[in-house]
């Protein structure tokens, strides 16, 4: 209370789990024994053996206990949380029986409840439609149910989205909207889902967090994907993640770092200015992502949430959107590199109008966007071209690295300001000796070995793209290894600040490989041609490389005309080498712009 909201529609929400039971209320343990644990047994500290990373301050509670529900809602309200997104697994199931008591309790507070639709029975289109009809007819009019623009909101989990095809979801949504007012929010980073759903969300950003992704850029591009289509935008923050205590074969851990991870993600979330910030989670104890008070952390995360939620709701309105950026990632002393940034200004008109060029120029503030360049000492900008046209701003320049620059990392930041909002674009440029670069001009590369060295290009192992370090005559490299499929792949991620979601950039991809067998391997890349390959061109076939078994290290230079590189391949990567069932050893891979337009 008392927070002056810059944008009243801003909400803070948390994913909420109603699947817990104990013998005192539900006559048995439910979910607390996850992973083979025994809540009736206690450790040396006197704490029960739970299928959880931490121990709830309330003990192993029951989701049907009305005192627990009231306490959770009281905590949520004090923390500035507006909506709890309650897990839902089917009609008559444990979570369904707990939903009405939760809604009743929420109706007595300022907190509201939405539903997380988790799974489609039998992978059947008609089952998804029947479930949505049930939820809306039974709960949609409840005063405790969260409504956006007067309509109840249901979030759809990625698993459920993938259980029936895109076209089937299109039919389900068309039918349910003809019968009920409803807003459906899709769990996907793929913007095409925003064409049929009412908004986008991401359940859990732990993958990008542990993978070292640029979270500022991920949040920013995700918000723009929704806003540019006139849909609800959201980003998700986590306090940490740890599913290592429930018997999963490949556990994932994102350390909390004494609250630092939560604070960092909240800061970036607020900078991206979504309509909603989602928290994973209020009480997903199995995966260690909870902010609910625990024995280990007390109420630290509730207090932090309250402070961040207040800041989010009071933050100025966003007026600038970054639609394209190309900044050099690696540089050599004495060289010049292209830099290109395109912005959209959003004022009275919507971002969708701005992007389409339909904004009336009279509606757009004619003041130019202010630009501040924070460059290292001795660096310079040449050939600066700044053009404001309608709602768009395009900036082109060449960034000059002094001849005496020592090798190392240099911080570069551009700050764009318009109508009280600052859009920050921080970047790191790595300077290397000219002899270390595998090409002339502008590009990125990675050197593979026991410890890979990334210069704007990262090799990422995936379940179907496992590699192992090898050494051949003193040369370090990586070799394909068995994964979940017979076919083997090697995946690569291009730095988003170099190329991201391009309309079609010509690039050269160089691969230094050991020619130790007869056969072929092929490049498959994320293309701007939606008909180029599976998933709207995300796996477009590029050139293949013929191996002749010479036993020598060789370099293949493959040219593609239309790289998109929107992180659409497995693990948010941009291209892969499709090796087949044989093996491939690679020591270096690079991506270069064949000219220096930077576009």
XYZ file of C-alpha atoms in Angstrom:
599
model
C 0.000 0.000 0.000
C 1.003 3.586 -0.503
C 3.019 2.910 -3.681
C 2.308 5.421 -6.418
C 1.918 3.329 -9.541
C 3.357 4.770 -12.744
C 1.343 2.202 -14.731
C -1.687 0.835 -12.829
C -1.822 -2.372 -14.913
C 1.574 -3.512 -13.571
C 1.274 -6.627 -11.460
C 3.591 -8.862 -9.462
C 2.657 -12.544 -9.541
C 4.079 -15.756 -8.107
C 3.630 -19.373 -9.158
C 1.860 -21.170 -6.322
C 1.573 -24.885 -5.507
C -1.526 -26.421 -3.928
C -0.300 -30.012 -4.171
C 0.990 -30.534 -0.599
C -0.757 -32.787 1.917
C -0.070 -34.196 5.385
C -1.731 -36.913 7.477
C -3.355 -34.391 9.809
C -5.531 -32.863 7.063
C -5.436 -35.145 4.007
C -4.846 -38.439 5.897
C -1.529 -39.047 4.114
C 1.629 -37.356 2.943
C 1.201 -35.779 -0.507
C 4.188 -34.472 -2.481
C 6.444 -34.001 0.562
C 7.932 -37.530 0.038
C 8.985 -36.579 -3.540
C 12.151 -38.403 -4.625
C 11.799 -41.197 -2.046
C 11.982 -39.087 1.121
C 10.207 -39.869 4.404
C 8.677 -36.875 6.207
C 8.214 -39.048 9.322
C 12.008 -39.310 9.662
C 14.147 -36.482 11.056
C 17.759 -35.402 10.590
C 20.272 -34.443 13.281
C 18.819 -30.918 13.381
C 15.353 -32.289 14.092
C 14.111 -31.351 10.617
C 11.865 -33.743 8.644
C 13.212 -35.608 5.624
C 11.402 -33.813 2.795
C 11.562 -33.957 -0.996
C 12.681 -30.340 -0.864
C 15.865 -28.276 -0.954
C 14.909 -26.219 2.104
C 12.455 -26.609 4.976
C 9.291 -24.494 5.201
C 9.021 -22.342 8.326
C 5.443 -23.655 8.662
C 6.647 -27.264 8.549
C 5.320 -29.760 5.962
C 1.884 -28.185 5.656
C -1.303 -29.185 3.836
C -2.613 -27.084 0.942
C -6.174 -27.667 2.146
C -5.462 -26.180 5.586
C -7.326 -22.855 5.628
C -4.973 -21.427 8.262
C -2.051 -22.093 5.900
C -3.912 -20.489 2.981
C -4.659 -17.397 5.076
C -1.006 -17.163 6.151
C 0.217 -17.500 2.552
C -2.162 -14.793 1.357
C -1.160 -12.513 4.228
C 2.524 -12.980 3.317
C 1.828 -12.440 -0.395
C -0.118 -9.254 0.278
C 2.627 -7.864 2.536
C 5.219 -8.667 -0.168
C 3.380 -6.704 -2.849
C 2.296 -9.837 -4.734
C -0.976 -9.199 -6.569
C -1.651 -12.654 -8.008
C -0.879 -16.275 -7.111
C -0.790 -18.544 -10.188
C -2.060 -21.854 -8.788
C -0.953 -25.152 -10.299
C -3.816 -27.183 -11.784
C -3.595 -30.787 -12.955
C -7.139 -31.805 -13.852
C -10.751 -32.070 -12.790
C -11.210 -33.653 -9.368
C -7.450 -33.938 -8.811
C -5.797 -32.873 -5.504
C -4.881 -29.411 -6.842
C -8.414 -28.918 -8.166
C -9.956 -29.685 -4.776
C -7.635 -27.140 -3.164
C -8.490 -24.385 -5.650
C -11.895 -23.363 -4.283
C -10.657 -22.891 -0.682
C -7.776 -20.805 -2.065
C -10.139 -18.646 -4.134
C -12.462 -18.180 -1.151
C -9.573 -17.105 1.063
C -8.160 -14.788 -1.640
C -11.521 -13.047 -2.052
C -11.138 -11.748 1.521
C -7.793 -10.080 0.604
C -6.406 -7.877 -2.182
C -4.569 -10.884 -3.643
C -6.170 -12.694 -6.577
C -5.682 -16.205 -7.985
C -5.001 -17.338 -11.529
C -4.603 -20.919 -12.741
C -1.592 -22.667 -14.282
C -2.854 -25.197 -16.824
C -0.149 -27.868 -16.614
C -1.058 -30.827 -18.814
C -3.460 -31.864 -21.603
C -5.101 -35.254 -20.874
C -4.190 -37.809 -23.526
C -2.604 -35.124 -25.731
C -6.069 -34.505 -27.137
C -7.344 -31.182 -28.473
C -10.885 -31.828 -27.217
C -9.537 -32.538 -23.714
C -7.819 -29.135 -23.576
C -11.069 -27.469 -24.618
C -13.054 -29.443 -22.027
C -10.599 -28.478 -19.258
C -10.787 -24.782 -20.126
C -14.603 -24.948 -20.190
C -14.558 -26.593 -16.757
C -12.196 -24.004 -15.255
C -14.100 -21.028 -16.645
C -17.603 -22.335 -15.866
C -16.692 -23.476 -12.342
C -14.262 -20.758 -11.230
C -14.142 -17.949 -13.804
C -16.760 -15.757 -12.105
C -15.377 -16.259 -8.588
C -14.522 -12.918 -6.940
C -11.096 -14.332 -5.986
C -10.155 -15.136 -9.609
C -7.731 -12.704 -11.264
C -9.177 -10.772 -14.177
C -7.327 -8.631 -16.712
C -9.415 -6.126 -18.658
C -12.460 -7.748 -17.067
C -11.648 -11.306 -18.168
C -10.289 -14.239 -16.112
C -6.652 -15.098 -16.852
C -5.286 -18.630 -17.333
C -1.585 -19.347 -17.863
C -0.673 -22.335 -20.068
C 2.538 -24.246 -19.237
C 5.003 -25.135 -22.012
C 4.383 -28.873 -21.588
C 0.655 -28.417 -22.257
C 1.394 -26.171 -25.231
C 3.615 -28.850 -26.758
C 1.112 -31.661 -26.199
C -1.098 -30.536 -29.080
C -0.031 -28.773 -32.287
C -0.051 -25.019 -32.872
C -3.044 -25.319 -35.219
C -4.958 -27.258 -32.544
C -4.298 -24.520 -29.971
C -5.499 -22.003 -32.540
C -8.803 -23.891 -32.794
C -9.098 -24.350 -29.014
C -8.563 -20.631 -28.408
C -10.985 -19.585 -31.131
C -13.686 -21.879 -29.709
C -13.224 -21.017 -26.008
C -13.214 -17.284 -26.753
C -16.516 -17.649 -28.634
C -18.016 -19.093 -25.424
C -16.243 -17.218 -22.590
C -14.316 -14.055 -21.976
C -10.808 -15.264 -21.126
C -7.168 -14.229 -21.416
C -4.702 -17.073 -22.119
C -0.967 -16.522 -21.518
C 1.518 -18.835 -23.282
C 4.734 -20.208 -21.768
C 7.164 -19.737 -24.655
C 10.078 -17.629 -25.840
C 8.825 -18.138 -29.407
C 7.012 -14.933 -30.383
C 4.732 -16.697 -32.872
C 2.601 -17.924 -29.956
C 1.730 -14.280 -29.235
C -0.226 -14.300 -32.502
C -2.877 -16.612 -31.023
C -2.481 -16.213 -27.233
C -3.133 -13.006 -25.263
C 0.383 -12.763 -23.896
C 3.676 -14.529 -23.287
C 5.447 -15.700 -20.146
C 8.386 -17.918 -19.239
C 7.852 -20.296 -16.324
C 11.469 -20.619 -15.321
C 14.566 -18.759 -16.579
C 16.966 -21.149 -14.809
C 18.243 -22.536 -18.137
C 19.408 -19.150 -19.469
C 20.687 -18.188 -15.984
C 22.955 -21.222 -15.568
C 23.860 -21.126 -19.273
C 25.280 -17.634 -18.909
C 22.761 -15.924 -21.189
C 22.535 -12.141 -21.367
C 19.450 -11.820 -19.140
C 19.084 -8.099 -19.824
C 18.793 -8.818 -23.533
C 16.562 -11.855 -23.027
C 14.093 -9.874 -20.901
C 14.156 -6.919 -23.274
C 13.542 -8.949 -26.427
C 10.840 -11.017 -24.703
C 8.921 -7.931 -23.597
C 9.211 -6.409 -27.072
C 7.910 -9.642 -28.677
C 4.654 -9.257 -26.729
C 4.356 -5.470 -26.690
C 4.969 -5.097 -30.427
C 1.955 -7.348 -31.003
C -0.247 -5.543 -28.505
C -0.155 -8.502 -26.094
C 0.540 -8.852 -22.360
C 4.268 -8.812 -21.596
C 5.905 -10.443 -18.603
C 9.316 -11.549 -17.372
C 10.176 -14.079 -14.676
C 12.631 -13.804 -11.794
C 13.928 -16.590 -9.546
C 15.632 -16.411 -6.124
C 17.643 -19.500 -7.103
C 17.014 -23.080 -8.152
C 18.133 -26.478 -6.879
C 16.396 -29.729 -7.803
C 19.256 -31.959 -6.613
C 17.350 -33.440 -3.656
C 14.536 -35.206 -5.544
C 16.434 -37.864 -7.477
C 16.555 -36.279 -10.921
C 19.154 -37.819 -13.243
C 20.629 -34.461 -14.290
C 20.019 -31.956 -11.475
C 20.240 -28.224 -12.135
C 21.499 -25.732 -9.559
C 21.444 -21.931 -9.750
C 22.917 -20.754 -6.416
C 21.043 -18.002 -4.559
C 24.307 -16.238 -3.690
C 22.816 -14.860 -0.453
C 20.026 -13.124 -2.365
C 22.262 -11.553 -5.038
C 20.760 -13.548 -7.924
C 17.218 -12.451 -6.998
C 18.286 -8.812 -6.742
C 20.134 -8.885 -10.075
C 17.189 -10.429 -11.937
C 14.707 -8.003 -10.369
C 16.877 -5.049 -11.399
C 16.929 -6.247 -15.010
C 13.235 -7.122 -14.918
C 12.338 -3.583 -13.894
C 14.592 -2.112 -16.585
C 12.706 -4.129 -19.214
C 9.374 -2.637 -17.993
C 6.996 -5.567 -18.571
C 3.361 -5.316 -17.576
C 3.790 -8.207 -15.147
C 6.757 -9.586 -13.207
C 6.366 -13.273 -12.356
C 8.213 -14.998 -9.518
C 9.177 -18.655 -9.708
C 8.078 -19.452 -7.159
C 6.111 -18.796 -3.999
C 6.379 -22.404 -2.810
C 7.834 -24.904 -5.296
C 9.858 -26.566 -2.533
C 10.974 -29.552 -4.643
C 13.021 -27.333 -6.963
C 14.311 -24.934 -4.336
C 12.854 -21.868 -6.054
C 10.548 -20.785 -3.210
C 10.375 -17.329 -1.617
C 8.072 -18.569 1.168
C 9.797 -18.284 4.580
C 12.090 -21.220 5.301
C 14.219 -22.477 8.170
C 17.313 -21.742 6.074
C 16.487 -18.255 4.766
C 13.841 -16.870 7.120
C 11.656 -14.212 5.504
C 14.497 -12.554 3.554
C 12.905 -13.187 0.155
C 9.479 -11.879 1.172
C 11.080 -8.660 2.418
C 13.158 -8.366 -0.752
C 10.045 -8.966 -2.871
C 8.190 -6.177 -1.087
C 10.990 -3.700 -1.822
C 11.369 -4.732 -5.468
C 7.612 -4.831 -6.110
C 7.310 -1.256 -4.837
C 10.139 -0.129 -7.109
C 8.584 -1.883 -10.105
C 5.188 -0.290 -9.624
C 6.682 3.185 -9.168
C 9.098 3.010 -12.130
C 8.608 5.477 -14.984
C 6.779 4.380 -18.104
C 8.886 2.918 -20.874
C 9.208 5.023 -24.023
C 12.071 3.380 -25.943
C 12.434 -0.096 -27.400
C 15.551 -1.608 -28.883
C 14.691 -3.514 -32.068
C 18.198 -4.121 -33.391
C 21.737 -3.845 -32.094
C 25.055 -4.887 -33.550
C 28.091 -4.094 -31.418
C 31.557 -5.588 -31.917
C 32.320 -8.334 -29.414
C 35.985 -8.901 -30.273
C 38.421 -6.301 -31.622
C 42.099 -5.917 -32.486
C 44.168 -2.794 -31.766
C 44.138 -0.072 -34.412
C 40.981 -1.300 -36.182
C 37.502 0.123 -36.758
C 34.259 -1.789 -36.371
C 30.659 -1.073 -37.386
C 28.090 -0.340 -34.707
C 24.373 -0.200 -35.479
C 21.351 0.382 -33.237
C 17.687 0.777 -34.158
C 15.110 2.039 -31.650
C 11.374 2.512 -31.622
C 9.898 5.387 -29.644
C 6.576 4.661 -27.999
C 4.495 7.594 -26.818
C 0.796 8.113 -27.400
C 0.674 5.425 -30.068
C 1.127 1.751 -29.347
C 4.381 -0.096 -29.935
C 2.603 -2.124 -32.612
C 1.744 1.061 -34.509
C 5.284 2.305 -34.051
C 6.781 -0.882 -35.422
C 4.484 -0.913 -38.447
C 5.144 2.747 -39.208
C 1.436 3.533 -38.796
C 2.043 6.078 -36.044
C 0.967 9.560 -37.080
C 4.056 11.765 -36.941
C 2.053 14.375 -35.061
C 1.561 11.828 -32.290
C 5.278 11.249 -31.878
C 7.324 13.603 -29.764
C 9.639 15.373 -32.191
C 12.453 15.759 -29.678
C 15.369 13.607 -30.755
C 16.473 10.687 -28.630
C 19.436 11.718 -26.491
C 22.440 9.398 -26.735
C 25.331 9.091 -24.299
C 28.408 7.108 -25.274
C 30.526 5.721 -22.440
C 33.735 4.547 -24.119
C 37.149 3.525 -22.755
C 39.837 6.217 -22.750
C 41.306 6.674 -26.213
C 38.463 4.945 -28.055
C 36.458 7.014 -30.534
C 33.315 7.043 -32.647
C 33.649 7.911 -36.318
C 31.136 8.408 -39.138
C 28.319 8.849 -36.611
C 24.923 8.937 -38.321
C 21.826 9.553 -36.158
C 18.444 9.640 -37.855
C 15.047 10.186 -36.246
C 12.237 9.236 -38.591
C 8.680 9.136 -37.306
C 8.684 6.759 -34.347
C 12.003 5.172 -35.280
C 15.588 6.127 -34.525
C 18.542 4.591 -36.360
C 22.114 5.096 -35.216
C 25.121 4.004 -37.248
C 28.752 4.571 -36.375
C 32.231 3.081 -36.522
C 33.957 2.408 -33.246
C 37.722 2.917 -33.318
C 40.101 0.943 -31.090
C 43.421 2.713 -30.407
C 46.546 1.070 -31.805
C 48.033 0.880 -28.312
C 45.085 -0.912 -26.680
C 46.291 -3.752 -24.477
C 44.569 -7.154 -24.733
C 41.688 -7.503 -22.282
C 38.008 -6.738 -21.710
C 36.752 -3.171 -22.119
C 33.353 -1.890 -20.961
C 31.300 0.053 -23.497
C 27.865 1.479 -22.712
C 25.290 3.355 -24.747
C 22.461 5.096 -22.904
C 19.434 6.317 -24.862
C 17.027 8.723 -23.150
C 13.576 9.908 -24.187
C 10.654 11.263 -22.172
C 12.125 10.361 -18.790
C 13.136 6.797 -19.583
C 16.746 5.608 -19.955
C 17.469 2.569 -22.121
C 20.879 1.136 -21.217
C 22.896 -0.940 -23.642
C 26.023 -2.184 -21.839
C 28.524 -4.346 -23.686
C 31.991 -5.800 -23.277
C 34.497 -5.622 -26.129
C 37.397 -8.070 -25.851
C 40.628 -6.794 -27.406
C 43.022 -9.479 -28.677
C 46.282 -9.352 -30.591
C 45.726 -9.366 -34.353
C 47.561 -12.706 -34.602
C 44.978 -14.340 -32.299
C 41.996 -13.606 -34.566
C 41.178 -16.331 -37.109
C 39.965 -13.795 -39.694
C 40.173 -10.174 -40.779
C 37.202 -7.933 -40.120
C 34.225 -8.278 -37.791
C 33.223 -11.552 -36.176
C 33.198 -13.882 -33.177
C 34.811 -17.233 -32.471
C 35.411 -19.984 -29.948
C 38.460 -22.157 -29.310
C 37.502 -25.629 -28.143
C 39.283 -27.810 -25.646
C 39.157 -28.977 -22.040
C 38.272 -25.376 -21.185
C 36.686 -23.656 -24.174
C 37.622 -20.023 -24.769
C 34.681 -17.982 -26.019
C 35.137 -14.750 -27.952
C 31.480 -13.923 -28.560
C 30.682 -17.491 -29.647
C 29.894 -20.264 -27.138
C 29.720 -24.007 -27.706
C 26.890 -25.411 -25.559
C 26.362 -29.107 -24.836
C 22.748 -30.291 -25.189
C 21.124 -33.683 -24.543
C 21.476 -34.512 -28.270
C 24.715 -32.550 -28.612
C 27.224 -33.882 -26.093
C 30.967 -33.291 -26.546
C 34.108 -34.332 -24.693
C 37.606 -32.786 -24.666
C 40.342 -34.494 -26.684
C 43.961 -33.784 -27.513
C 45.490 -34.763 -30.854
C 49.270 -34.335 -31.206
C 49.235 -31.509 -28.682
C 46.199 -29.803 -30.251
C 43.208 -29.366 -27.937
C 39.742 -29.883 -29.394
C 36.326 -31.320 -28.596
C 34.786 -34.466 -30.002
C 31.168 -35.552 -30.304
C 30.078 -38.030 -27.621
C 27.003 -40.250 -27.098
C 23.821 -38.347 -26.246
C 20.112 -39.063 -26.118
C 19.883 -39.756 -29.856
C 21.911 -41.845 -32.292
C 22.571 -38.718 -34.364
C 25.172 -36.357 -32.902
C 25.286 -32.571 -32.985
C 27.524 -29.722 -31.795
C 25.612 -26.544 -30.838
C 26.814 -22.937 -30.900
C 25.386 -19.685 -29.532
C 26.314 -16.336 -31.123
C 26.479 -13.352 -28.754
C 23.148 -11.554 -28.926
C 24.862 -8.166 -29.031
C 26.593 -9.219 -32.266
C 23.625 -10.685 -34.156
C 20.180 -11.354 -32.716
C 16.866 -11.926 -34.484
C 18.171 -10.435 -37.696
C 15.985 -9.996 -40.734
C 18.594 -11.992 -42.648
C 22.319 -11.341 -42.252
C 24.868 -12.844 -44.670
C 27.611 -14.542 -42.624
C 30.586 -16.818 -43.090
C 30.968 -19.699 -40.649
C 34.426 -21.226 -40.388
C 34.994 -24.698 -38.920
C 38.463 -26.054 -38.160
C 38.050 -29.846 -37.959
C 40.158 -33.013 -38.035
C 39.688 -34.725 -41.396
C 40.067 -38.227 -39.950
C 37.408 -40.203 -41.835
C 35.454 -40.496 -45.058
C 32.026 -38.902 -44.767
C 30.189 -35.614 -44.379
C 28.753 -33.265 -41.779
C 26.299 -30.406 -42.301
C 25.610 -26.945 -40.967
C 22.039 -26.368 -39.703
C 21.360 -22.743 -38.786
C 18.601 -20.418 -37.597
C 17.444 -18.689 -40.778
C 15.170 -15.712 -41.424
C 13.434 -17.807 -44.104
C 10.419 -19.393 -42.340
C 10.213 -22.026 -45.082
C 13.918 -22.880 -44.922
C 13.602 -25.704 -42.419
C 11.739 -27.080 -39.376
C 10.282 -24.708 -36.767
C 9.900 -21.728 -39.118
C 13.455 -21.982 -40.375
C 15.172 -22.506 -37.009
C 16.894 -25.633 -38.380
C 17.616 -24.637 -41.961
C 20.058 -26.870 -43.832
C 23.207 -25.000 -44.788
C 26.140 -26.309 -46.814
C 27.651 -29.705 -46.065
C 31.339 -30.492 -45.656
C 32.907 -33.535 -47.328
C 35.581 -35.324 -45.293
C 38.261 -37.266 -47.153
C 40.181 -38.956 -44.330
C 43.521 -37.143 -44.833
C 44.227 -37.054 -41.095
C 44.939 -33.314 -41.323
C 43.329 -30.333 -39.639
C 41.271 -28.544 -42.287
C 39.160 -25.392 -42.386
C 35.754 -25.256 -44.081
C 34.285 -21.805 -44.734
C 30.521 -21.989 -45.207
C 28.476 -19.028 -46.416
C 24.820 -18.483 -45.587
C 22.774 -15.527 -46.899
C 20.065 -15.209 -44.265
C 21.170 -15.833 -40.663
C 18.526 -14.910 -38.110
C 20.240 -16.197 -34.944
C 17.264 -15.671 -32.591
C 18.307 -18.388 -30.087
C 15.676 -20.751 -31.493
C 17.639 -24.006 -31.524
C 17.947 -26.348 -28.520
C 19.297 -24.627 -25.411
C 18.714 -21.155 -26.932
C 21.486 -21.694 -29.490
C 21.834 -20.377 -33.068
C 23.408 -23.097 -35.211
C 24.667 -26.644 -34.999
C 26.888 -29.106 -36.842
C 24.870 -32.205 -37.742
C 27.385 -35.043 -37.620
C 25.206 -38.142 -38.005
C 26.150 -41.328 -36.180
C 29.918 -40.913 -36.720
C 32.176 -38.591 -34.719
C 33.716 -35.192 -35.416
C 36.627 -33.358 -33.788
C 36.559 -29.552 -33.907
C 39.168 -27.143 -32.519
C 37.835 -23.728 -33.568
C 34.636 -22.249 -35.035
C 34.039 -18.670 -36.105
C 31.306 -16.439 -37.503
C 32.305 -13.446 -39.605
C 30.464 -10.692 -41.441
C 31.680 -10.906 -45.029
C 31.364 -7.125 -45.328
C 31.394 -4.541 -42.559
C 27.855 -3.201 -42.649
C 27.087 -4.511 -39.161
C 23.452 -4.943 -40.195
